[in-house]
Each structure stands twice: as structure tokens, then as C-alpha cells.
Short mmCIF file of C-alpha atoms and ligand atoms in Angstrom, two decimals:
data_model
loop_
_atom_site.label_atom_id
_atom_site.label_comp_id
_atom_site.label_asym_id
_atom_site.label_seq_id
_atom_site.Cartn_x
_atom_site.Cartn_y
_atom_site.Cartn_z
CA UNK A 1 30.24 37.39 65.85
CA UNK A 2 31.18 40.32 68.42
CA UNK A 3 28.13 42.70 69.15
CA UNK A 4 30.38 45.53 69.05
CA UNK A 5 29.94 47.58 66.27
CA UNK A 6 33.60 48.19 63.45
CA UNK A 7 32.60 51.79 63.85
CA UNK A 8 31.88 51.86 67.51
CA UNK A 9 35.23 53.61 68.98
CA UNK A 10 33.28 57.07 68.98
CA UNK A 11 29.73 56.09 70.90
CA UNK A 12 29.12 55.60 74.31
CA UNK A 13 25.73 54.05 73.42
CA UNK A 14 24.73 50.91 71.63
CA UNK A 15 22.38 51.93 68.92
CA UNK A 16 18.31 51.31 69.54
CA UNK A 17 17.74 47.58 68.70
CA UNK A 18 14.80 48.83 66.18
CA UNK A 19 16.99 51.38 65.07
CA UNK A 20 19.59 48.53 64.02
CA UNK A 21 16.79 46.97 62.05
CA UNK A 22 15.91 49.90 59.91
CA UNK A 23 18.91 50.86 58.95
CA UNK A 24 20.44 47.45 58.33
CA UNK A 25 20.77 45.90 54.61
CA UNK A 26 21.90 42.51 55.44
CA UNK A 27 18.44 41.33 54.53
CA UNK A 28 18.70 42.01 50.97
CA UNK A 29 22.25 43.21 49.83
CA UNK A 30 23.55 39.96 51.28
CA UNK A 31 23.18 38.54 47.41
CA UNK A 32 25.96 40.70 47.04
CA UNK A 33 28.56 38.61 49.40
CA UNK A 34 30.46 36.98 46.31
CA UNK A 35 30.95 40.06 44.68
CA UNK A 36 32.15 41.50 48.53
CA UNK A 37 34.33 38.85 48.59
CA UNK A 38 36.10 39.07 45.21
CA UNK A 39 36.59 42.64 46.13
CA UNK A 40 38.19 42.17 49.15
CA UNK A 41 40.37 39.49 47.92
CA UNK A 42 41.37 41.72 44.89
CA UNK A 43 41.74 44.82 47.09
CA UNK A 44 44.07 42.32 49.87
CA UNK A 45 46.75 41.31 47.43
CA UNK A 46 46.82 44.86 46.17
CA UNK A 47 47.69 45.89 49.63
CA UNK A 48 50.32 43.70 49.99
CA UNK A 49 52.21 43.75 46.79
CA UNK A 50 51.93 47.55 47.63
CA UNK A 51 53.53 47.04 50.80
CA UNK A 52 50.72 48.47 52.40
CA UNK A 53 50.17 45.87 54.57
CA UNK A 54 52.48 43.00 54.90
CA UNK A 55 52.41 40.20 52.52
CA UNK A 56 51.87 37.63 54.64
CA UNK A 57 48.79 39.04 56.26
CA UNK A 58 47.71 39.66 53.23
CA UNK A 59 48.16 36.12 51.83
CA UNK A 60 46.15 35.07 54.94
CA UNK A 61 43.25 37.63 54.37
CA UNK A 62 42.34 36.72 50.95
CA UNK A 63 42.85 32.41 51.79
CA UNK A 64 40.33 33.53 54.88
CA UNK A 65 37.97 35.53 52.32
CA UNK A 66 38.10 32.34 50.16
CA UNK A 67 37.45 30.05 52.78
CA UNK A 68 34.41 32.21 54.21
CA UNK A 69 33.13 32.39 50.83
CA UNK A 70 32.97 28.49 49.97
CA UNK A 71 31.10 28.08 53.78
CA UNK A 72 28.70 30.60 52.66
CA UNK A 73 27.88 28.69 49.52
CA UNK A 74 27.72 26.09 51.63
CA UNK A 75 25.19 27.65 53.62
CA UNK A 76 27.63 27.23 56.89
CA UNK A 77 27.17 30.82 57.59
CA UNK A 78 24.54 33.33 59.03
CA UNK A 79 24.11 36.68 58.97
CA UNK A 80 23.95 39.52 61.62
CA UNK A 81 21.38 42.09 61.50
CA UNK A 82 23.48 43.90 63.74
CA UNK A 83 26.75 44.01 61.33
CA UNK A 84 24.34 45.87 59.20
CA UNK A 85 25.11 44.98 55.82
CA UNK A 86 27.08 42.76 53.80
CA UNK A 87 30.08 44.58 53.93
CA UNK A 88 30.40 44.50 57.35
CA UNK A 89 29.46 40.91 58.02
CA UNK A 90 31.98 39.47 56.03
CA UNK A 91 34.55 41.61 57.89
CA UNK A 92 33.45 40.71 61.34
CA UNK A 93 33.38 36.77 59.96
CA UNK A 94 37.24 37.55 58.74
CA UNK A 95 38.18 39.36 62.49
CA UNK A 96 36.78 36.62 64.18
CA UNK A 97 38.28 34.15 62.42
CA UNK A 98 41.79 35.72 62.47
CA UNK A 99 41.64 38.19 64.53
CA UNK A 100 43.99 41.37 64.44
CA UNK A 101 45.03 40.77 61.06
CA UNK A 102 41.52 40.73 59.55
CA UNK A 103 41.43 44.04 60.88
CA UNK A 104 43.75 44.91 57.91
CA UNK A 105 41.77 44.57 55.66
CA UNK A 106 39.71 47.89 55.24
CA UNK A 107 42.74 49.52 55.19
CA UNK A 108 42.47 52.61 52.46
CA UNK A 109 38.88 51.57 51.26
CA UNK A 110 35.72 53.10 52.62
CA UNK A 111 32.21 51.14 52.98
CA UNK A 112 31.55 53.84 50.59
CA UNK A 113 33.24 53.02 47.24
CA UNK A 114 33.20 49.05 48.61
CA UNK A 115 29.13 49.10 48.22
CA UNK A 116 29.82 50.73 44.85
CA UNK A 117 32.45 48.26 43.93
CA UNK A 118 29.44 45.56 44.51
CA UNK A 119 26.58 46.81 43.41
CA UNK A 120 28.76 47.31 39.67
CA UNK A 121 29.99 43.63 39.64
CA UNK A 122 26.87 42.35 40.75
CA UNK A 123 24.61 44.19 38.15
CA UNK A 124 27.28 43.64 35.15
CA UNK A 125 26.12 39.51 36.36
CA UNK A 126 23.12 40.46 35.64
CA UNK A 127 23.19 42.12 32.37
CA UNK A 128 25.11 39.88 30.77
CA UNK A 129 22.22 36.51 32.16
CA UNK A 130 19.83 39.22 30.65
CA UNK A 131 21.79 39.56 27.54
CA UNK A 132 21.50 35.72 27.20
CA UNK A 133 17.53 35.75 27.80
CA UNK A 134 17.05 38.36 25.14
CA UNK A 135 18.97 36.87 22.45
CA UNK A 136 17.42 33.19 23.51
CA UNK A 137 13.71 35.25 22.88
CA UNK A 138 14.97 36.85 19.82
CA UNK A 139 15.97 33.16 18.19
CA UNK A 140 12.65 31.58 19.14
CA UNK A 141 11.03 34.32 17.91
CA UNK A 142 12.73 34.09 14.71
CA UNK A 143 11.74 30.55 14.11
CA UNK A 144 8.29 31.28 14.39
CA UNK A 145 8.85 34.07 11.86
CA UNK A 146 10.52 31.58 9.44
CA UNK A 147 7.18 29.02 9.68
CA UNK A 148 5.01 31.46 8.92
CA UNK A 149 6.41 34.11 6.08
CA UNK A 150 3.24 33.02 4.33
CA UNK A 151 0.93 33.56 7.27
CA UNK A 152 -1.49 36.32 6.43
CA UNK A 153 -3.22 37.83 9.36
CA UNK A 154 -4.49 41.30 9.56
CA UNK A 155 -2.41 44.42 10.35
CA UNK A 156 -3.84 47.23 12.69
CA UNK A 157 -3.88 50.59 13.41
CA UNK A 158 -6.41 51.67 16.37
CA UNK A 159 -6.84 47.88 16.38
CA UNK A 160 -8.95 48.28 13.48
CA UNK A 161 -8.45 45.92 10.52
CA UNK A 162 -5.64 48.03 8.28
CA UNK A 163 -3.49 46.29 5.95
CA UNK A 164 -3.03 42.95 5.44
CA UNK A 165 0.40 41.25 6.66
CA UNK A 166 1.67 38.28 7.91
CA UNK A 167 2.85 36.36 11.37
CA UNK A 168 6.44 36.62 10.56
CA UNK A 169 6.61 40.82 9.41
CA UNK A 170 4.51 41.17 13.06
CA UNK A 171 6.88 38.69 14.94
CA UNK A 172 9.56 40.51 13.51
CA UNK A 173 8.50 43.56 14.84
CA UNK A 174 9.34 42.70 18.23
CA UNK A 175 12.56 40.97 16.98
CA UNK A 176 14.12 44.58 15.80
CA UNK A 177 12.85 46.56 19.37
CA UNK A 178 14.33 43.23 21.36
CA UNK A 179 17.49 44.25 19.00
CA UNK A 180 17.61 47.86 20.50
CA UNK A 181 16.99 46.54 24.06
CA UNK A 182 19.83 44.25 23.52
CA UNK A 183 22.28 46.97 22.16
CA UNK A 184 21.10 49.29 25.44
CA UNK A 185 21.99 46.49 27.89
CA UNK A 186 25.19 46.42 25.64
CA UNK A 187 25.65 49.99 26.46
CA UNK A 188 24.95 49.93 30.28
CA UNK A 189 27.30 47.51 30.65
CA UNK A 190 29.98 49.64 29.64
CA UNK A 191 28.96 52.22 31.76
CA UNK A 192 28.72 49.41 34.66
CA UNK A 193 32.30 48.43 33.98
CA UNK A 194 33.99 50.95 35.66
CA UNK A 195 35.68 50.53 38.81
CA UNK A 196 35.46 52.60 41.51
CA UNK A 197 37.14 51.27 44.58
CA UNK A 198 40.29 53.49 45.43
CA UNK A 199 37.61 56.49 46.21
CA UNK A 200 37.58 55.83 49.96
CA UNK A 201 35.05 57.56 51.37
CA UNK A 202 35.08 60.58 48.92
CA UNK A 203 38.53 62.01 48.89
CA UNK A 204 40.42 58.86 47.94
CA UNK A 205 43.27 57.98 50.11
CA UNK A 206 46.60 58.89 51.00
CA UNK A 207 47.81 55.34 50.56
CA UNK A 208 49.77 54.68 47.45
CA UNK A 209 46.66 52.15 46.05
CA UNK A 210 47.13 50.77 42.68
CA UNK A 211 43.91 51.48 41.28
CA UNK A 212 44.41 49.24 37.92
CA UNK A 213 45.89 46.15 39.61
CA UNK A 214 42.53 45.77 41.33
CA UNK A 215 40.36 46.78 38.09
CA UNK A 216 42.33 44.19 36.17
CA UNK A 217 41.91 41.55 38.44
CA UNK A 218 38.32 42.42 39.02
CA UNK A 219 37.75 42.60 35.09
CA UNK A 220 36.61 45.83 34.75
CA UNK A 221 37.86 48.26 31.75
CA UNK A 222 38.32 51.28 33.42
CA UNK A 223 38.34 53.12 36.72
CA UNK A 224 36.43 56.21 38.17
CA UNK A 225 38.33 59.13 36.98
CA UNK A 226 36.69 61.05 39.98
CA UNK A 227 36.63 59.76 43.45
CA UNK A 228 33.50 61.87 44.83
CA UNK A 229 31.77 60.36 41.68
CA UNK A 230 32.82 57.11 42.25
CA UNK A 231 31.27 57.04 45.48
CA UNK A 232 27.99 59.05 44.33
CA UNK A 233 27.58 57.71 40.74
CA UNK A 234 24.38 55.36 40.31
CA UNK A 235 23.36 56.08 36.73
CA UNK A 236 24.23 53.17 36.05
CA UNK A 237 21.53 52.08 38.20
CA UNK A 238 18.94 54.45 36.68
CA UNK A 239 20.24 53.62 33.64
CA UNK A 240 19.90 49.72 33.83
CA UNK A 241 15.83 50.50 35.44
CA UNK A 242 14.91 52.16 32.03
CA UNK A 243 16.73 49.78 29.88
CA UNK A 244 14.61 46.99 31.57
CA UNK A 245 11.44 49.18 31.87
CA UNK A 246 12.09 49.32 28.01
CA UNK A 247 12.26 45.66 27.78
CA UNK A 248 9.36 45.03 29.42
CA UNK A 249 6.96 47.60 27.70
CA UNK A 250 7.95 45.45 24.47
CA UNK A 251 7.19 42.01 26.60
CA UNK A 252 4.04 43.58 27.92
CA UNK A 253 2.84 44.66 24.43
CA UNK A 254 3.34 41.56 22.94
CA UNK A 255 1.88 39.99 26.05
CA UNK A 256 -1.56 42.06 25.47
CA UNK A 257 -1.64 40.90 21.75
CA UNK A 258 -1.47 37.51 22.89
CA UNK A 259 -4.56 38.15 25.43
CA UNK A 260 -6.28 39.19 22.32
CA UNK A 261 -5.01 36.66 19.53
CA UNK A 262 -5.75 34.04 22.36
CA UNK A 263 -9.21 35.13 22.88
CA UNK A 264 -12.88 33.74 21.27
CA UNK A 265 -13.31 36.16 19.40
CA UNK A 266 -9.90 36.08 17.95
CA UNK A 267 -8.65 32.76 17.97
CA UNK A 268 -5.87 33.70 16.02
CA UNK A 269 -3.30 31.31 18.54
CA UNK A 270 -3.76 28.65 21.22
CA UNK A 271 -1.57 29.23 24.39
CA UNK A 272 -0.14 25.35 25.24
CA UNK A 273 -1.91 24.15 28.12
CA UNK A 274 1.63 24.37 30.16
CA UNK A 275 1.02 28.37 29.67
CA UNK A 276 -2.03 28.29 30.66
CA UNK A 277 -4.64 28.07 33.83
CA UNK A 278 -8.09 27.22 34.40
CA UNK A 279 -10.29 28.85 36.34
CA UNK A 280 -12.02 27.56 39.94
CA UNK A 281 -15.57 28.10 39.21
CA UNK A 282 -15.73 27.93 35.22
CA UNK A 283 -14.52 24.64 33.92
CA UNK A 284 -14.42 26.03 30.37
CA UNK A 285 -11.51 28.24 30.51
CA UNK A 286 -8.14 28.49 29.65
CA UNK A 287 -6.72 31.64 30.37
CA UNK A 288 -3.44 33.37 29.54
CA UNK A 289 -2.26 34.12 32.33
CA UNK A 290 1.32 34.05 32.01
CA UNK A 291 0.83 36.97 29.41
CA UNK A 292 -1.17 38.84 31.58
CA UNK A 293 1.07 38.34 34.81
CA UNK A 294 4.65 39.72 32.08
CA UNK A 295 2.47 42.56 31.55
CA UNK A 296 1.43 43.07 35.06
CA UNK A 297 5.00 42.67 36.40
CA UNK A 298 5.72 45.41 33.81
CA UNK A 299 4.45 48.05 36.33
CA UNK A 300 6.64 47.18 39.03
CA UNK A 301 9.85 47.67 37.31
CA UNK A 302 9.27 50.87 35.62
CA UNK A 303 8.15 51.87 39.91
CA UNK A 304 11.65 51.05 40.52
CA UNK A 305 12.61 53.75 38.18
CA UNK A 306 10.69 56.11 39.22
CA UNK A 307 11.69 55.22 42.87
CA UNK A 308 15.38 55.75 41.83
CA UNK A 309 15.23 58.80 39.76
CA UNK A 310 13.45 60.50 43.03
CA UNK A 311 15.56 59.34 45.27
CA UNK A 312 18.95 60.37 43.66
CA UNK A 313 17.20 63.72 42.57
CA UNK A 314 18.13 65.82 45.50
CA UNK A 315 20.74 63.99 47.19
CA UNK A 316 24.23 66.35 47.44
CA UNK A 317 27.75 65.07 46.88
CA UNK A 318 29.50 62.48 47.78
CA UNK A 319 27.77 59.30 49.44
CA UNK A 320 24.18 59.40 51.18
CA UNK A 321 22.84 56.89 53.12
CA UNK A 322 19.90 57.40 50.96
CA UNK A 323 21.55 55.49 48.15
CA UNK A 324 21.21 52.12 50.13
CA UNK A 325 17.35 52.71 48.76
CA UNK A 326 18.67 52.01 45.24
CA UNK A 327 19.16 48.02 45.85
CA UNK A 328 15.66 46.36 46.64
CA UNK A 329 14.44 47.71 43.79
CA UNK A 330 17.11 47.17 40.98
CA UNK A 331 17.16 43.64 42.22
CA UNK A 332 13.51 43.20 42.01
CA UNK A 333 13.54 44.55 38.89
CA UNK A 334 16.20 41.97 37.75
CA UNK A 335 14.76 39.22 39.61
CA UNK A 336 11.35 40.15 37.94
CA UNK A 337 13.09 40.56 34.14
CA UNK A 338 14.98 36.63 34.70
CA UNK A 339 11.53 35.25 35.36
CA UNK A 340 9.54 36.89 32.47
CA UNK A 341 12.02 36.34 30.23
CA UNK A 342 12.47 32.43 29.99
CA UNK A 343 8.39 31.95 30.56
CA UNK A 344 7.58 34.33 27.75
CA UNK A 345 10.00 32.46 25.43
CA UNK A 346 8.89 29.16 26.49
CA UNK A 347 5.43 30.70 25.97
CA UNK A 348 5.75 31.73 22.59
CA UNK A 349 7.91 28.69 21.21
CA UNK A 350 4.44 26.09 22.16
CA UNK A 351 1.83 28.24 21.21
CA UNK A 352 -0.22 27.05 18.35
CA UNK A 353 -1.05 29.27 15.43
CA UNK A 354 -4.21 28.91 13.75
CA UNK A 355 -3.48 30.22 10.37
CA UNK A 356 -7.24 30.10 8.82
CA UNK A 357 -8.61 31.77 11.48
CA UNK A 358 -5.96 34.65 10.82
CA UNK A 359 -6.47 34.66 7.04
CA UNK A 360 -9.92 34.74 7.33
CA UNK A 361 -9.88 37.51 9.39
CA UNK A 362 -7.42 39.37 7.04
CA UNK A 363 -10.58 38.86 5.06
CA UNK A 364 -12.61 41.50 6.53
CA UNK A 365 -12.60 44.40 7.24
CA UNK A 366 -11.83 46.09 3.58
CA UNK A 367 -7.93 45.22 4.30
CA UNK A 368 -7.12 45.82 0.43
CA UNK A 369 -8.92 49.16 0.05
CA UNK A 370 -5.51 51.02 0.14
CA UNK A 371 -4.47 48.39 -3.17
CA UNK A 372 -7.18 48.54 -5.05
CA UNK A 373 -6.72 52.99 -4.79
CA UNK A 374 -2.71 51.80 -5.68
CA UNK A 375 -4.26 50.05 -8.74
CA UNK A 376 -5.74 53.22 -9.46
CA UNK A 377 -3.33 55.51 -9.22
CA UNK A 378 -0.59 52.96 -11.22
CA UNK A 379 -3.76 53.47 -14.17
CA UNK A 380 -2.84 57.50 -14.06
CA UNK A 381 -5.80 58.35 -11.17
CA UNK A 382 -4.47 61.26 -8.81
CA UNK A 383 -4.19 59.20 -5.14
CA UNK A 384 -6.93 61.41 -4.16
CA UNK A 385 -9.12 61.03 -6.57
CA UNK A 386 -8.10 57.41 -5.91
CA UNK A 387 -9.24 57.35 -2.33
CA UNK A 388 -12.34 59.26 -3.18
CA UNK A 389 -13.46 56.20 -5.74
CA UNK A 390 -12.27 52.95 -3.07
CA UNK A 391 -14.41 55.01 -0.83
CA UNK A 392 -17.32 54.82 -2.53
CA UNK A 393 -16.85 51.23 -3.28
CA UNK A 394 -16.79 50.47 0.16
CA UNK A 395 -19.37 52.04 1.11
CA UNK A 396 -21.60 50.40 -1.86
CA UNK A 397 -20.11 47.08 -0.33
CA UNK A 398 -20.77 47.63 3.11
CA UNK A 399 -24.21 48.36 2.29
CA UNK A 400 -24.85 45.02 0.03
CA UNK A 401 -23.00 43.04 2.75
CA UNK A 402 -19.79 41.97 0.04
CA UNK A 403 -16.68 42.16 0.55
CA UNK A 404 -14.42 43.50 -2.77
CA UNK A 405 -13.42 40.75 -4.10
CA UNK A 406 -16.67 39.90 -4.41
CA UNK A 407 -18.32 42.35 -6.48
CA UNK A 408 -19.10 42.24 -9.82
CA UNK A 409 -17.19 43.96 -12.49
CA UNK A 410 -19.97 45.64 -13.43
CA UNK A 411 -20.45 46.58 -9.84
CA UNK A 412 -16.22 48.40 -10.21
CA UNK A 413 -17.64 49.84 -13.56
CA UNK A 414 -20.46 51.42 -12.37
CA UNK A 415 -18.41 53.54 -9.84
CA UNK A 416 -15.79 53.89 -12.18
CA UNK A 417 -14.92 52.74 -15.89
CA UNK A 418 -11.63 52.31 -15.27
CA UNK A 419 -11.75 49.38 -13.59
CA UNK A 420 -10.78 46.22 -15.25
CA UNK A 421 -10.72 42.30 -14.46
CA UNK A 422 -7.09 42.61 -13.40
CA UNK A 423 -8.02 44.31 -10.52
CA UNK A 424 -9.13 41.07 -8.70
CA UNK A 425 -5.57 40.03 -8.56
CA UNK A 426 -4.27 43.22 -7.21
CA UNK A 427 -6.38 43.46 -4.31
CA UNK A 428 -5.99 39.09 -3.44
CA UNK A 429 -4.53 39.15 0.22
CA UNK A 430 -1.07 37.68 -1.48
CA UNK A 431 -0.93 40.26 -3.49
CA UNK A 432 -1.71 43.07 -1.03
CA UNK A 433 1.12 41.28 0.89
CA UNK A 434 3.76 40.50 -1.46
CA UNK A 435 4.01 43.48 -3.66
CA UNK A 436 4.75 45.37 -0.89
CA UNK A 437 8.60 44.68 -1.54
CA UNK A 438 10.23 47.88 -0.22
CA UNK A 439 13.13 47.51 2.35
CA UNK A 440 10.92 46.64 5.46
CA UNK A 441 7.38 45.72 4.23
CA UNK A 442 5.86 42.53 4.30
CA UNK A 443 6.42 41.17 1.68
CA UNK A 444 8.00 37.11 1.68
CA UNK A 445 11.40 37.66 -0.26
CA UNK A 446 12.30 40.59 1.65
CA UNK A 447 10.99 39.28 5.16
CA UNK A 448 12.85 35.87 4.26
CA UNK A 449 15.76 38.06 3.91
CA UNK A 450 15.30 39.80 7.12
CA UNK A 451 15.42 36.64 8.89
CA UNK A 452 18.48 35.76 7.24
CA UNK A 453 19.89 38.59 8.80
CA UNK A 454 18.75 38.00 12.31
CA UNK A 455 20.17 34.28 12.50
CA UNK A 456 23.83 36.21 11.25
CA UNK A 457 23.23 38.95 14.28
CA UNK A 458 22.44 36.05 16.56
CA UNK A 459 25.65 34.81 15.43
CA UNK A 460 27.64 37.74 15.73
CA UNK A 461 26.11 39.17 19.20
CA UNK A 462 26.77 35.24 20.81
CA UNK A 463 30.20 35.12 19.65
CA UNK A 464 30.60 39.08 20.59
CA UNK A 465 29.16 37.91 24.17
CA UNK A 466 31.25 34.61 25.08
N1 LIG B 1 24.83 49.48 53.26
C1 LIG B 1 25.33 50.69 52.70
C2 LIG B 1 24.69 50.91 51.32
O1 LIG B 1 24.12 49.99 50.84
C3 LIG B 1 26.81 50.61 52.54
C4 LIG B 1 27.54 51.91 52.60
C5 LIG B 1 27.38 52.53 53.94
N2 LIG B 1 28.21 53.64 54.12
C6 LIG B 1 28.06 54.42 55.14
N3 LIG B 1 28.89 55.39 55.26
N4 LIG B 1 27.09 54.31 55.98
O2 LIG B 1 24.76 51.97 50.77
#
């Protein structure tokens, strides 16, 4: 490849050799050299059925591009540092190979809208792999929902014992927010899909481009309907970094609950040993720490975020080289989504549930207190008056060690006289769980329901998504 730079007519100078390095992407926005290519092939054969250039040296650009494109694959070709980025190196690879009518190719089209061109049809790759993990998670997830509609474990709030409830209505949780993280991926990618080459530098071009040709053969739905946006626009960016900082604060949630369930104390699961590690001094123990790595890994991708936001914050119109700062970290955070993703699901669909550990901790902790003041009330007691009473009960049976079902009638009667034998089946764990039919409670008809539901929206969102 020549040393001399495509933008070198001006200089006098070579630029400093550690200056080259600094300012050169090649090391990481060279992932983007399909998407380069594709471009440039889609942005050649507009040129010459434009009559821009002529045909012919357009037919031979994009076989060239094509050709360049299957060596890379092949791993036949290197990269220069000193071509700076991707862009550039695949241009220099086209010149040398055919010489004065590679240098055709840049023809109305500035590095400018090119890197924007990429960085678009690379990330819509992306989303829509993402899109696929998600919906793989939400399917796994509700399987283990469907085994286990009749798993009662204990609800928190404060991670204090609150309500009883049961594996599936807590699975499901996470099933609904990997719902909304699906439908904002859905949603970036439309604001992805727009096509922005045809904004040259800033001010378009005084070529007579056709703008759709190249969207449609690109596959995008629209164009940029403002050509110093389309070179300065990287919500899209921003907007992908929160969607998958959103994503994983639901992975790393669920990834903390799973540090506790897995724990002694807890016991409520068993991680499969193919999720799990030992440790190199204590030959007892199996820790989680896939779980614990997802919810570690969470903190670098909302950085990224934060790293974006600041650096667009200031920047002034059109194109800064500041915004070649927005790639490491949109691919990390991509790179670091693909991985989590597929060993969280993998995770989850071996882990072992141990249901009498969970419904014997649903057991404590006064879990039916709030049911046996519903029992009241439904007998004509004012709620409050209710809670006042259930209080007092607990409290009797915290101090005599019992839990409620386990005390006497007489012991009910003696706090109040309203209390008869019925109320033992109001406040049984089944009970607490399965009365509790209203539109999103736990109860098993209407969770069995729910997951009814989810297999259709698998359905539709798979066929929506082919
Ligand atoms: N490597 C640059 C980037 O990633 C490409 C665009 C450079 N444009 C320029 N005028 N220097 O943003």
C-alpha cells in the first residue's frame, strides 16, 4: 500500500509517526470493512447508472470491492495504521489494485457521511443478533415459568419476607421488562435505519446522487432529510448505549437474585456445575460466578453511555473528529451484551430449583399476615382496624415462637372473637397465592394465562423479525 496519504496534496510534511497512531482507527473500526464495502459497492453503481462516472469503471470498482472483500474474509489482507481507518484502507487496497480508476470511487461522498453510513449498518447487525438473544432468554425463561406455576417461594420488599408468590409470577417479572427492552431495540432500529450517505462532508454535493437507489440497495427505509445531521447525528448511538444499559440492569438484577437464591443460606436454586467455579484454596465451593461477572459487566456498558453523552455534549455542527470516540465503546458494549446474553440463558435453563427449600421459606416470616387482615375486613372489620388486630397476633406469635397457622383458635379468639376455623384456610400459602386472581397477581389460572400469552408474542415478534 502507498505511504502517501489520499489527503496528502496540501502538506509538505508527513505526519509524526506517533501522531499517525493516535489518531488512527484501523485498530478497531476495521470490524466495520463489510459494511465499508457494501457501501462502496452500492454508492459505485449509483455513480455509474448516474453517469457520474463511467459505467465501466464503475462495473470494475464494485467487482474490485467484491474481490477485496472475499480476501479479507479470507484473512489475505492487512491493515495500515497509516491509512488511518477503515475507510481509507479499503480505498488504498482498491487504487492499488486498479489504479486511476479506483480513484473514482470517492467521488461525491465524504469520509464523513461514509463512517456514518457504517457505523448505521453495522449497529442495525447488531440489534437485530441482540433481538434474537432477548427473545431466545425470554422463551427459556418462560419454560421455567410454566414448571413451576405452583412453586411457592417468598415475595420481597426490602428483601424482607412480604407476600407469598411463586417461581413463575417472579420469572415472569423479568419476562415483561425483557419485553420492553425488546420493543426499545425495536425502536432504535428504526431510528438506525436511516441512510445518510449523499451528505458529503456537510453540505451534500453538487453531483446529481440518487440518494434512494443507494438506500434501497443498502436496505435502509429512509434517508437523512438533513445533510449536516446526517453527518453529525449519533443518537442513535446514545440511544442504542441506554437501551443496552437497560438490558443489562434487568440481567444484573436477576443476576444478584441468583447470588442470593444460590447461596447457604438460601438454597432456593443450584447453579449447574457448567455455570459454576470452584475456588483455589477452598475445595468446598461452588460459586456463581457467571452471575456475578453479567452483573459486573453491567458497569461497563452503562460507562459507555456516559462516555458518549459527554462526548457529543459540546461538540458544534457538522462532523468532529471527536465522534471517532463513539466506536470502542458501542462495540464493547455490544460485544459485552452477545456474551452475557447466551451464558445467562444457558445459565438459567440448567439451574436446579429446589422447591421445598422455597416453600419452606415462604413459611416464615408472617408471609400471610396481609390475608388473614383480608379475612378480616371480607367479615365487615375496617382494614385498619384489620391491621391493628394481625398486628397483635404477630406479635403474640413472635413472642411464643409460632408461626399463624399454628396457633390455636382460642389463641385468634382471645385477640379477637371474630375469628373462626375458616381462617386456617385463608391464610394456607395456596391460598394466599391463588386468590390473588386480579389481572397480574400470582395467582396459577391467571399466571398460566400470562404464559399463554408470551409463547403467542414469541410467535408474533419471530415471525415480525425474519
Ligand atoms: N475515522 C473517522 C471516524 O471514525 C472517519 C471520518 C473521518 N473524517 C474526517 N474528516 N477526518 O469518525
Amino acid at each position: 500500500m502507498s505511504e502517501k496519504k489520499l489527503w496528502g496534496g496540501r502538506f509538505t510534511k508527513s505526519t509524526d509517526s506517533f501522531t499517525d497512531h493516535f489518531h488512527s482507527s484501523i485498530g478497531f473500526d476495521s470490524r466495520m470493512y463489510r459494511q465499508d464495502i457494501l457501501g462502496s459497492v452500492a454508492h459505485a453503481a449509483m455513480l455509474g447508472r448516474q453517469g457520474i462516472i463511467p459505467e465501466k469503471d464503475s462495473e470494475l470498482i464494485q467487482k474490485t470491492l467484491k474481490e477485496i472483500l472475499k480476501d479479507i474474509e479470507e484473512g489475505k489482507v492487512e491493515f495500515n495504521e497509516k491509512a488511518e481507518d477503515i475507510h481509507m484502507n479499503i480505498e488504498s487496497i482498491l487504487i492499488d489494485r486498479i489504479g486511476d480508476v479506483g480513484k473514482r470511487l470517492h467521488t461525491g461522498r465524504s469520509r464523513n457521511d461514509q463512517v456514518a453510513l457504517d457505523i448505521r449498518m453495522y449497529l442495525k447487525d447488531q440489534i437485530t443478533d441482540i433481538k434474537k438473544l432477548v427473545l431466545e432468554l425470554v422463551g427459556v425463561l418462560n419454560n421455567i415459568a410454566s414448571e413451576h406455576t405452583a412453586t411457592i417461594m417468598p415475595g420481597y420488599t426490602h428483601l424482607q419476607n412480604a407476600q407469598p408468590v411463586t417461581l413463575a409470577h417472579h420469572v415472569l417479572a423479568y419476562v415483561e421488562m425483557l419485553k420492553r427492552d425488546y420493543a426499545r431495540l425495536t425502536d432504535t432500529y428504526k431510528r438506525t435505519n436511516v441512510m445518510p450517505l449523499g451528505s458529503g462532508a456537510l453540505a451534500a454535493t453538487t453531483y446529481p446522487l440518487d440518494r434512494v437507489f443507494v438506500m434501497e440497495q443498502l436496505g435502509f427505509d429512509s434517508i437523512t432529510l438533513d445533510s449536516m445531521d446526517g453527518v453529525s447525528d449519533r443518537d442513535f448511538v446514545i440511544e442504542l448505549l441506554n437501551t443496552l444499559s437497560i438490558l443489562m440492569v434487568h440481567l444484573s438484577r436477576f443476576c444478584e437474585e441468583i447470588v442470593i437464591w444460590s447461596s447457604q443460606q438460601y438454597k432456593f436454586i443450584e447453579l449447574d456445575d457448567a455455570y459454576s467455579t470452584g475456588s483455589s484454596i477452598m475445595p468446598q465451593k461452588k460459586n456463581p460466578d457467571m452471575a456475578e461477572l453479567i452483573r459486573g459487566k453491567s458497569g461497563r456498558v452503562f460507562g459507555h453511555l456516559m462516555a458518549m453523552l459527554t462526548t457529543m455534549k459540546g461538540l458544534p455542527l457538522a462532523y468532529n473528529k471527536d465522534m471517532q470516540e463513539d466506536k470502542e465503546g458501542v462495540f464493547d458494549a455490544v460485544d459485552t451484551i452477545k456474551m452475557c446474553l447466551p451464558v445467562f440463558t444457558k445459565m438459567l435453563a440448567t439451574m436446579t430449583v429446589n422447591k421445598d427449600t422455597m416453600y419452606s421459606a415462604a413459611k416464615k416470616g408472617f408471609m400471610n399476615a396481609t390475608d388473614a387482615a383480608d379475612w378480616l375486613v371480607k367479615r365487615g372489620v375496617p382494614f385498619r382496624d384489620a391491621h391493628e388486630i394481625i398486628g397483635r397476633l404477630v406479635l403474640y406469635s413472635i413472642n411464643n415462637d409460632k408461626s399463624l397457622d399454628e396457633l390455636t383458635l382460642d389463641e385468634y379468639k382471645a385477640i379477637s372473637d371474630i375469628f373462626t376455623e375458616d381462617i386456617y384456610k385463608a391464610i394456607s400459602l395456596e391460598e394466599c397465592v391463588n386468590s390473588r386472581k386480579v389481572d397480574g397477581g400470582p395467582s396459577e389460572s391467571y399466571i398460566k394465562g400470562l404464559i399463554e400469552l408470551n409463547k403467542q408474542y414469541i410467535s408474533e415478534m419471530e415471525e415480525q423479525d425474519k
